[in-house]
Coordinates of C-alpha atoms in Angstrom, one line a residue:
M456 CA 4.5 -6.5 35.3
K457 CA 7.8 -4.7 34.0
I458 CA 8.3 -3.9 30.6
E459 CA 11.8 -2.3 29.8
I460 CA 12.0 -0.3 26.3
W461 CA 15.3 0.8 24.9
S462 CA 15.0 3.6 22.5
D463 CA 16.7 6.6 20.7
V464 CA 14.9 10.0 20.2
M465 CA 15.9 10.1 16.3
C466 CA 14.6 6.6 15.6
P467 CA 11.4 6.7 13.7
F468 CA 10.5 3.0 14.5
C469 CA 10.9 3.7 18.2
Y470 CA 8.1 6.3 17.7
I471 CA 6.1 3.9 15.8
G472 CA 6.7 1.1 18.2
K473 CA 5.7 3.4 21.1
N474 CA 2.2 4.1 19.7
N475 CA 1.5 0.5 18.9
F476 CA 2.7 -0.8 22.2
E477 CA 0.6 1.9 24.1
K478 CA -2.4 1.1 21.8
A479 CA -2.1 -2.7 22.6
L480 CA -1.5 -2.0 26.3
K481 CA -4.7 0.1 26.7
G482 CA -7.0 -2.7 25.6
L483 CA -5.6 -5.3 28.2
P484 CA -7.6 -5.8 31.4
F485 CA -4.2 -5.9 33.5
K486 CA -2.9 -2.6 32.0
D487 CA -2.8 -0.9 35.3
E488 CA -0.6 -3.6 36.7
V489 CA 2.1 -2.8 34.0
E490 CA 5.2 -0.7 34.8
V491 CA 7.0 0.8 31.7
E492 CA 10.8 1.9 32.1
W493 CA 12.3 3.6 29.2
K494 CA 16.0 2.8 28.5
S495 CA 18.7 4.9 26.6
F496 CA 20.2 3.7 23.5
Q497 CA 22.4 5.8 20.9
L498 CA 22.1 4.8 17.4
D499 CA 25.1 6.9 16.4
P500 CA 27.1 8.3 19.3
S501 CA 29.6 9.6 16.8
L502 CA 27.6 12.5 15.9
N503 CA 28.8 15.9 16.8
P504 CA 26.7 17.2 19.6
V505 CA 26.9 20.9 18.2
E506 CA 26.0 20.2 14.5
T507 CA 22.8 19.0 12.8
K508 CA 22.1 17.3 9.6
T509 CA 18.9 17.0 7.7
T510 CA 17.5 13.4 7.2
M511 CA 18.6 13.2 3.5
E512 CA 22.0 14.6 4.5
Y513 CA 22.6 12.0 7.0
F514 CA 21.5 9.2 4.8
E515 CA 23.7 10.3 2.1
E516 CA 26.8 11.3 4.1
K517 CA 26.8 8.7 7.0
K518 CA 25.2 5.8 5.4
G519 CA 26.2 6.2 1.7
F520 CA 22.6 5.6 0.5
P521 CA 21.6 7.1 -2.9
E522 CA 19.0 9.9 -2.9
A523 CA 16.5 7.6 -4.6
Q524 CA 17.0 4.7 -2.1
A525 CA 16.8 7.3 0.8
K526 CA 13.5 8.8 -0.4
Q527 CA 12.1 5.3 -0.9
M528 CA 12.7 4.3 2.7
I529 CA 11.5 7.6 4.0
G530 CA 8.2 7.0 2.1
Q531 CA 7.8 3.5 3.6
V532 CA 8.5 4.9 7.0
L533 CA 6.0 7.7 6.4
Q534 CA 3.2 5.3 5.5
M535 CA 3.9 3.2 8.7
G536 CA 3.7 6.5 10.9
K537 CA 0.5 7.2 9.2
D538 CA -0.8 3.7 10.1
A539 CA 0.2 4.1 13.8
G540 CA -1.2 7.7 14.1
I541 CA 2.0 9.8 13.4
E542 CA 2.6 12.3 10.8
F543 CA 6.4 12.5 10.4
N544 CA 8.0 15.6 9.1
F545 CA 11.2 14.2 8.0
E546 CA 12.0 17.3 6.0
K547 CA 12.2 19.2 9.0
A548 CA 13.9 16.7 11.2
L549 CA 17.4 17.4 12.4
I550 CA 19.7 14.7 13.0
T551 CA 22.3 15.3 16.0
N552 CA 23.8 13.5 19.0
T553 CA 21.2 12.6 21.3
F554 CA 23.0 11.9 24.6
L555 CA 21.9 15.2 26.4
A556 CA 18.3 14.2 25.3
H557 CA 18.7 10.8 27.1
K558 CA 20.0 12.8 30.2
L559 CA 16.7 14.7 30.3
L560 CA 14.8 11.4 29.9
H561 CA 16.5 10.3 33.1
L562 CA 15.6 13.4 34.8
A563 CA 11.8 13.1 34.0
K564 CA 12.4 9.4 35.1
K565 CA 13.2 10.9 38.6
Y566 CA 9.7 12.5 38.9
K567 CA 7.9 9.7 37.0
K568 CA 7.3 11.6 33.8
A569 CA 9.5 9.3 31.5
D570 CA 6.5 8.4 29.2
K571 CA 5.7 12.1 28.6
M572 CA 9.3 13.1 28.2
E573 CA 9.8 10.2 25.5
E574 CA 6.6 11.3 23.7
A575 CA 7.6 15.0 24.1
L576 CA 11.1 14.2 22.6
F577 CA 9.7 12.2 19.6
I578 CA 7.3 15.2 19.0
A579 CA 10.1 17.7 19.1
H580 CA 12.2 15.8 16.7
F581 CA 10.1 14.2 14.0
I582 CA 7.1 16.6 14.0
D583 CA 8.3 20.1 15.1
G584 CA 11.9 20.0 13.8
K585 CA 13.6 21.1 16.8
N586 CA 17.2 20.5 17.6
V587 CA 17.0 17.7 20.6
G588 CA 20.7 18.1 21.0
D589 CA 20.4 21.9 22.0
K590 CA 20.4 22.8 25.6
D591 CA 17.9 25.6 25.6
T592 CA 15.5 23.3 23.5
L593 CA 15.8 20.7 26.0
I594 CA 15.2 23.0 28.9
S595 CA 12.1 24.3 27.2
I596 CA 10.8 20.9 26.7
A597 CA 11.5 20.1 30.4
E598 CA 9.6 23.3 31.4
S599 CA 6.6 22.2 29.4
L600 CA 6.2 19.0 31.5
G601 CA 6.3 20.9 34.8
L602 CA 10.2 20.2 35.4
D603 CA 12.2 22.8 37.3
K604 CA 14.1 24.8 34.8
D605 CA 17.1 25.3 37.1
E606 CA 17.5 21.6 37.7
A607 CA 17.1 20.7 34.0
Q608 CA 19.8 23.3 33.2
Q609 CA 22.2 22.0 36.0
V610 CA 21.5 18.2 34.7
L611 CA 22.5 19.3 31.1
A612 CA 25.5 21.3 32.1
S613 CA 26.8 18.6 34.4
E614 CA 27.6 15.2 34.3
E615 CA 24.5 14.2 36.4
F616 CA 22.7 11.3 35.1
N617 CA 25.6 10.3 32.7
D618 CA 26.3 7.1 34.6
E619 CA 22.7 6.3 34.4
V620 CA 22.7 6.7 30.6
Q621 CA 26.0 4.7 30.3
R622 CA 24.3 2.0 32.4
D623 CA 21.4 1.6 29.8
F624 CA 24.1 1.6 27.2
S625 CA 25.9 -1.5 28.9
E626 CA 22.6 -3.1 29.6
A627 CA 21.8 -3.2 26.2
Q628 CA 25.4 -4.6 25.2
N629 CA 24.6 -7.4 27.9
H630 CA 21.3 -8.2 26.3
R631 CA 23.1 -8.2 22.8
I632 CA 20.7 -5.4 21.8
S633 CA 22.0 -4.1 18.4
G634 CA 18.9 -2.1 17.1
V635 CA 15.9 -0.3 18.7
P636 CA 13.1 -0.4 19.7
F637 CA 13.7 -3.3 22.0
F638 CA 11.2 -4.5 24.5
I639 CA 12.0 -6.8 27.3
L640 CA 8.7 -8.2 28.7
N641 CA 9.0 -8.9 32.7
G642 CA 12.4 -10.5 32.0
K643 CA 11.0 -13.3 30.0
Y644 CA 10.5 -12.4 26.6
S645 CA 12.0 -9.9 24.2
V646 CA 10.4 -8.0 21.1
S647 CA 12.4 -6.0 18.6
G648 CA 11.1 -3.5 16.2
A649 CA 7.9 -1.8 15.7
Q650 CA 5.6 -4.7 15.8
P651 CA 1.9 -4.1 15.1
S652 CA -0.5 -3.4 18.2
G653 CA -1.8 -6.9 17.7
F654 CA 1.4 -8.6 18.0
F655 CA 2.3 -6.5 21.3
A656 CA -1.2 -7.2 22.7
E657 CA -0.6 -11.1 22.3
A658 CA 2.9 -10.8 23.5
L659 CA 1.7 -8.9 26.7
Q660 CA -0.8 -11.4 27.4
Q661 CA 1.3 -14.4 26.9
T662 CA 4.0 -13.0 29.2
Y663 CA 1.3 -11.8 31.9
N664 CA 0.1 -15.7 31.9
E665 CA 3.5 -17.0 32.5
T666 CA 5.7 -16.4 35.3
V667 CA 8.9 -18.3 34.7
G668 CA 11.2 -19.1 31.6
K669 CA 14.1 -17.9 29.6
L670 CA 14.4 -14.8 27.7
K671 CA 13.3 -15.6 24.1
D672 CA 12.9 -13.6 21.0
I673 CA 9.4 -13.8 19.7
S674 CA 9.7 -11.2 17.0
S675 CA 11.2 -11.1 13.5
G676 CA 13.6 -8.0 14.3
E677 CA 12.4 -6.3 11.2
N678 CA 11.3 -2.6 11.3
S679 CA 14.0 -1.4 13.8
C680 CA 16.9 0.8 13.5
D681 CA 20.7 0.0 14.3
A682 CA 24.1 1.5 13.7
D683 CA 23.9 0.7 10.1
G684 CA 20.5 2.3 9.5
C685 CA 16.9 1.3 9.7
S686 CA 15.6 -2.0 8.3
I687 CA 12.0 -2.4 6.9

């Protein structure tokens, strides 16, 4: 059974959704039969790749949220993160263009390390406060996963994997995906948002038990991020 997941590195709900999904999958008897493919999605491709913003700056400048509203939203996400086993560090998180990070994800996919790369990028961004748009930072992350430094450097300095990243973007448009995380379960069902692990378990079991049918949205769409921000 194949699960496709569209995600962006700077989406907190994508990290929460990843943890909840993986928790659900571990408890299922057919977990070893499931193939997970991570897909690229950019929440804000307009961001300057050589600049960074704090989370508060981004909410205020790009989204127009008042400080009080931004703090309230961050507080809610912090609690959701704790429930999923994540200690977000929004005070350190640096908002920037994530296109290069997606290229690195595709390099990791080449060596069947996409899951580990996705986790490493989330940790770098949300926990360690590293700049995931910086080439040297990304090369260091690649090395930590056992990827070749020279190859990572070559990928980030060239157009290699650009087409693969853009293809993921196009597939998202074709599926009318406007927010992430977004899961397609074996081409049959779609789930959007950071759903609870119990919901994922039921959806995965249902998908496994069925083999035909049209793609149906069996989620509410809450707890996801789109170009206009994150909804709770």
